[in-house]
CSV table of C-alpha atoms and ligand atoms in Angstrom, one decimal:
chain,number,residue,atom,x,y,z
A,1,MET,CA,83.8,121.9,127.2
A,2,ARG,CA,81.0,122.8,129.8
A,3,LEU,CA,81.7,126.1,131.6
A,4,ASP,CA,81.2,124.6,135.1
A,5,ARG,CA,83.8,121.8,134.3
A,6,PHE,CA,86.1,124.3,132.7
A,7,ILE,CA,86.1,126.5,135.8
A,8,GLY,CA,86.5,123.5,138.1
A,9,HIS,CA,89.5,122.3,136.2
A,10,GLN,CA,91.2,125.7,135.8
A,11,GLU,CA,90.8,126.8,139.4
A,12,GLY,CA,90.7,123.4,141.1
A,13,LEU,CA,87.3,124.3,142.6
A,14,GLY,CA,84.8,121.8,143.7
A,15,ARG,CA,81.3,121.6,142.2
A,16,LYS,CA,79.6,123.7,145.0
A,17,ALA,CA,82.1,126.5,144.7
A,18,VAL,CA,81.7,126.5,140.9
A,19,ARG,CA,77.9,126.6,141.2
A,20,GLU,CA,78.1,129.5,143.7
A,21,ALA,CA,80.5,131.5,141.5
A,22,LEU,CA,78.1,131.1,138.5
A,23,ALA,CA,75.0,131.9,140.5
A,24,GLN,CA,76.6,135.0,142.0
A,25,GLY,CA,77.4,136.3,138.6
A,26,ARG,CA,81.1,136.3,138.9
A,27,VAL,CA,81.9,134.5,135.6
A,28,THR,CA,82.0,136.1,132.2
A,29,VAL,CA,82.5,134.5,128.7
A,30,ARG,CA,83.4,136.7,125.9
A,31,GLY,CA,82.6,139.7,128.0
A,32,GLU,CA,79.1,138.6,128.9
A,33,LEU,CA,78.0,137.4,132.3
A,34,VAL,CA,77.1,133.7,132.2
A,35,ARG,CA,75.3,131.8,135.0
A,36,ASP,CA,74.6,128.6,133.1
A,37,GLY,CA,77.2,125.9,133.9
A,38,LEU,CA,76.2,124.0,130.8
A,39,PHE,CA,77.3,126.8,128.5
A,40,GLU,CA,79.8,125.4,126.0
A,41,VAL,CA,83.2,127.1,126.0
A,42,THR,CA,85.7,126.6,123.2
A,43,GLU,CA,89.5,127.0,123.6
A,44,PHE,CA,89.2,130.5,122.2
A,45,CYS,CA,86.5,131.9,124.5
A,46,ARG,CA,87.8,134.7,126.9
A,47,VAL,CA,86.7,133.5,130.3
A,48,THR,CA,87.0,135.5,133.6
A,49,LEU,CA,86.2,134.6,137.2
A,50,ASP,CA,86.1,137.6,139.6
A,51,ASP,CA,87.8,139.7,136.9
A,52,ILE,CA,90.7,137.3,136.7
A,53,VAL,CA,91.3,136.0,133.2
A,54,LEU,CA,91.2,132.2,133.1
A,55,GLN,CA,91.6,131.9,129.3
A,56,ASP,CA,92.2,134.3,126.5
A,57,ARG,CA,93.6,132.8,123.4
A,58,PRO,CA,93.1,134.3,119.9
A,59,ALA,CA,91.7,132.1,117.2
A,60,LEU,CA,94.0,132.8,114.1
A,61,TYR,CA,93.2,132.1,110.5
A,62,PHE,CA,95.4,133.0,107.5
A,63,MET,CA,95.6,132.4,103.8
A,64,LEU,CA,99.0,132.2,102.2
A,65,HIS,CA,99.8,132.3,98.5
A,66,LYS,CA,102.2,129.4,98.7
A,67,PRO,CA,105.3,129.6,96.5
A,68,ALA,CA,106.9,126.5,94.9
A,69,GLY,CA,109.9,125.3,96.9
A,70,TYR,CA,108.4,125.6,100.3
A,71,LEU,CA,107.3,122.5,102.3
A,72,SER,CA,103.9,122.3,103.9
A,73,ALA,CA,105.3,121.5,107.3
A,74,THR,CA,106.1,123.3,110.5
A,75,SER,CA,109.7,122.5,110.4
A,76,ASP,CA,112.1,120.5,108.3
A,77,PRO,CA,115.9,119.9,108.4
A,78,ASN,CA,116.3,120.1,104.6
A,79,TYR,CA,113.7,122.5,103.1
A,80,ARG,CA,112.3,125.9,103.8
A,81,THR,CA,108.8,125.6,105.2
A,82,VAL,CA,105.7,127.7,104.7
A,83,MET,CA,105.9,128.7,108.4
A,84,GLU,CA,109.0,130.7,107.6
A,85,LEU,CA,106.7,133.0,105.5
A,86,ILE,CA,104.4,133.7,108.4
A,87,GLU,CA,105.3,136.1,111.2
A,88,LYS,CA,105.4,134.3,114.6
A,89,GLN,CA,102.1,134.5,116.4
A,90,GLY,CA,103.2,134.8,120.1
A,91,ASP,CA,102.9,131.3,121.6
A,92,GLU,CA,100.2,130.2,119.2
A,93,GLN,CA,101.1,127.2,117.0
A,94,LEU,CA,99.6,127.4,113.6
A,95,HIS,CA,99.0,124.3,111.6
A,96,ILE,CA,98.1,123.7,107.9
A,97,GLY,CA,94.6,123.0,106.8
A,98,GLY,CA,95.3,120.8,103.7
A,99,ARG,CA,98.9,120.5,102.7
A,100,LEU,CA,100.3,121.2,99.2
A,101,ASP,CA,103.3,119.5,97.6
A,102,LEU,CA,106.7,121.2,97.6
A,103,ASP,CA,106.2,122.3,94.0
A,104,THR,CA,102.5,123.2,94.2
A,105,THR,CA,101.5,126.8,94.5
A,106,GLY,CA,98.3,128.6,95.6
A,107,LEU,CA,95.9,128.7,98.4
A,108,LEU,CA,97.1,127.4,101.8
A,109,LEU,CA,95.1,127.9,104.9
A,110,LEU,CA,96.8,128.1,108.3
A,111,THR,CA,95.1,128.3,111.7
A,112,ASN,CA,95.4,127.3,115.3
A,113,ASP,CA,91.8,126.2,115.4
A,114,GLY,CA,91.7,122.4,114.9
A,115,ASN,CA,87.9,122.1,114.8
A,116,TRP,CA,87.8,124.6,111.9
A,117,SER,CA,90.6,123.0,109.9
A,118,ARG,CA,89.1,119.6,110.3
A,119,ARG,CA,85.9,120.8,108.7
A,120,ILE,CA,87.9,121.6,105.5
A,121,THR,CA,90.1,118.5,105.4
A,122,GLU,CA,87.7,115.8,106.7
A,123,PRO,CA,87.1,113.7,103.5
A,124,ASN,CA,83.5,112.8,104.5
A,125,LEU,CA,82.6,116.5,104.4
A,126,LYS,CA,83.5,116.6,100.7
A,127,THR,CA,84.8,120.2,100.7
A,128,PRO,CA,85.5,121.1,97.0
A,129,LYS,CA,89.2,122.0,96.2
A,130,VAL,CA,89.8,123.5,92.9
A,131,TYR,CA,93.2,123.2,91.1
A,132,ARG,CA,94.6,124.5,87.9
A,133,VAL,CA,96.7,121.9,86.3
A,134,GLU,CA,99.3,122.0,83.5
A,135,THR,CA,100.4,118.7,82.0
A,136,GLU,CA,103.2,117.3,79.8
A,137,ASP,CA,100.8,115.7,77.4
A,138,PRO,CA,97.5,116.7,76.0
A,139,ILE,CA,94.4,116.2,78.2
A,140,THR,CA,91.5,114.4,76.4
A,141,PRO,CA,87.8,114.0,77.2
A,142,GLU,CA,88.6,110.5,78.4
A,143,TYR,CA,90.0,112.1,81.5
A,144,GLN,CA,86.7,113.9,82.2
A,145,GLU,CA,84.9,110.6,82.1
A,146,LEU,CA,87.3,108.7,84.3
A,147,PHE,CA,87.6,111.5,86.9
A,148,ALA,CA,83.8,111.8,87.0
A,149,ARG,CA,83.5,108.1,87.7
A,150,GLY,CA,86.3,108.1,90.2
A,151,VAL,CA,89.9,106.9,90.0
A,152,HIS,CA,90.9,103.8,92.0
A,153,LEU,CA,94.0,104.6,94.1
A,154,LEU,CA,96.5,102.0,95.2
A,155,PRO,CA,97.7,101.4,97.8
A,156,GLU,CA,94.8,103.0,99.7
A,157,ASN,CA,92.5,100.8,97.8
A,158,LEU,CA,89.8,103.4,97.4
A,159,THR,CA,88.1,105.2,94.6
A,160,THR,CA,88.1,109.0,94.5
A,161,GLN,CA,84.9,111.0,94.7
A,162,PRO,CA,83.5,112.0,91.4
A,163,ALA,CA,85.6,115.0,90.3
A,164,GLN,CA,84.9,117.6,87.6
A,165,LEU,CA,87.5,118.5,84.9
A,166,GLU,CA,87.2,121.6,82.8
A,167,LEU,CA,89.5,121.7,79.8
A,168,LEU,CA,91.2,125.1,79.5
A,169,SER,CA,93.6,124.3,76.7
A,170,GLU,CA,95.3,121.3,75.2
A,171,ARG,CA,97.5,120.9,78.2
A,172,SER,CA,95.7,122.8,80.9
A,173,ALA,CA,92.6,122.1,83.0
A,174,ARG,CA,90.7,123.1,86.1
A,175,LEU,CA,90.0,120.1,88.4
A,176,THR,CA,87.6,120.1,91.3
A,177,ILE,CA,88.2,117.3,93.8
A,178,TYR,CA,86.4,116.5,97.1
A,179,GLU,CA,89.1,114.9,99.2
A,180,GLY,CA,92.8,115.6,99.7
A,181,ARG,CA,94.5,112.3,99.3
A,182,TYR,CA,98.3,112.2,99.2
A,183,ARG,CA,99.4,113.7,95.8
A,184,GLN,CA,95.8,113.0,94.6
A,185,VAL,CA,95.8,115.3,91.5
A,186,LYS,CA,99.2,114.1,90.2
A,187,ARG,CA,98.1,110.4,90.7
A,188,MET,CA,94.8,111.0,88.9
A,189,PHE,CA,96.6,112.4,85.9
A,190,TYR,CA,99.3,109.8,86.1
A,191,ARG,CA,96.6,107.2,85.6
A,192,PHE,CA,97.0,108.3,81.9
A,193,LYS,CA,100.8,108.4,82.3
A,194,ASN,CA,100.5,112.2,82.0
A,195,LYS,CA,102.8,114.1,84.2
A,196,VAL,CA,101.6,117.3,86.0
A,197,LEU,CA,104.1,120.1,85.3
A,198,ALA,CA,102.4,122.8,87.3
A,199,LEU,CA,99.7,122.6,90.0
A,200,HIS,CA,98.0,125.6,91.6
A,201,ARG,CA,95.2,125.6,94.2
A,202,GLU,CA,92.6,128.3,93.5
A,203,SER,CA,90.1,127.6,96.3
A,204,MET,CA,89.0,125.4,99.2
A,205,GLY,CA,85.3,125.3,99.8
A,206,GLU,CA,84.0,128.9,99.5
A,207,ILE,CA,87.4,130.4,100.2
A,208,LYS,CA,89.2,131.7,97.2
A,209,LEU,CA,92.9,132.7,96.9
A,210,ASP,CA,92.9,136.5,97.1
A,211,PRO,CA,94.2,137.8,93.7
A,212,ALA,CA,95.7,140.8,95.6
A,213,LEU,CA,98.2,138.3,97.4
A,214,ALA,CA,101.5,138.1,95.5
A,215,VAL,CA,103.3,134.7,95.7
A,216,GLY,CA,104.7,134.3,99.2
A,217,GLU,CA,102.3,136.9,100.7
A,218,TYR,CA,99.6,136.1,103.3
A,219,ARG,CA,96.8,137.8,105.1
A,220,PRO,CA,94.3,137.1,107.9
A,221,LEU,CA,91.0,135.7,106.8
A,222,THR,CA,88.0,138.0,107.1
A,223,ALA,CA,85.2,137.1,109.5
A,224,GLU,CA,83.1,136.3,106.5
A,225,GLU,CA,85.7,133.9,105.2
A,226,ILE,CA,86.1,132.2,108.5
A,227,ALA,CA,82.3,131.7,108.7
A,228,LEU,CA,82.2,130.1,105.2
A,229,VAL,CA,83.8,126.9,106.7
B,1,URA,N1,97.3,117.0,94.6
B,1,URA,C1,98.6,116.8,94.4
B,1,URA,O1,98.9,115.9,93.6
B,1,URA,N2,99.5,117.7,94.9
B,1,URA,C2,99.1,118.8,95.7
B,1,URA,O2,99.9,119.5,96.2
B,1,URA,C3,97.7,118.9,96.0
B,1,URA,C4,96.8,118.0,95.4
């Protein structure tokens, strides 16, 4: 939002009063004096007027090594949720950037920054998501061909983006997909009536699950990781 509108809304000031406050150098954003009313402030910029803090919310970003048996949801009457694994962050509400099924393990990203998480999950942006898959039956080169062409999913009536499958052993593979449709990986394998027995997300875009994180552990993302999205 524009800085002049932000101050007007927050303080109930008219346009003239806002212009004056800016011109007189009474406004700071992220600790810097700003006189330009067109300056864009995000929900996480610290903004002051006459040394009074108008906004000061932290932007939070975490990676969790999700265990099986935890639901990717903020609350649920029947299951434990991944939020129970993360310490409460004051008044900040975290949400999940790309859910995993109850039995899926691996990289889960949590944040209170909706713009950031949308950049990972928005299908049109084609962020690669890498999964290690173990299956009930052998995986054949036919799978590679079909996944590379795209799998038609009912009932959405859409074809998945070309995906890459790397065979690791007779019954395990690494799959890179570019969207995150509901149960997409399991449904892709089920096209061959092959059941996924274990599914683990290794990375989303450039962010990789930290091998130092034991199952159920989490840590804040580094500034470099946040900037990768
Ligand atoms: N695809 C699935 O089928 N399940 C997941 O948890 C993630 C991707």
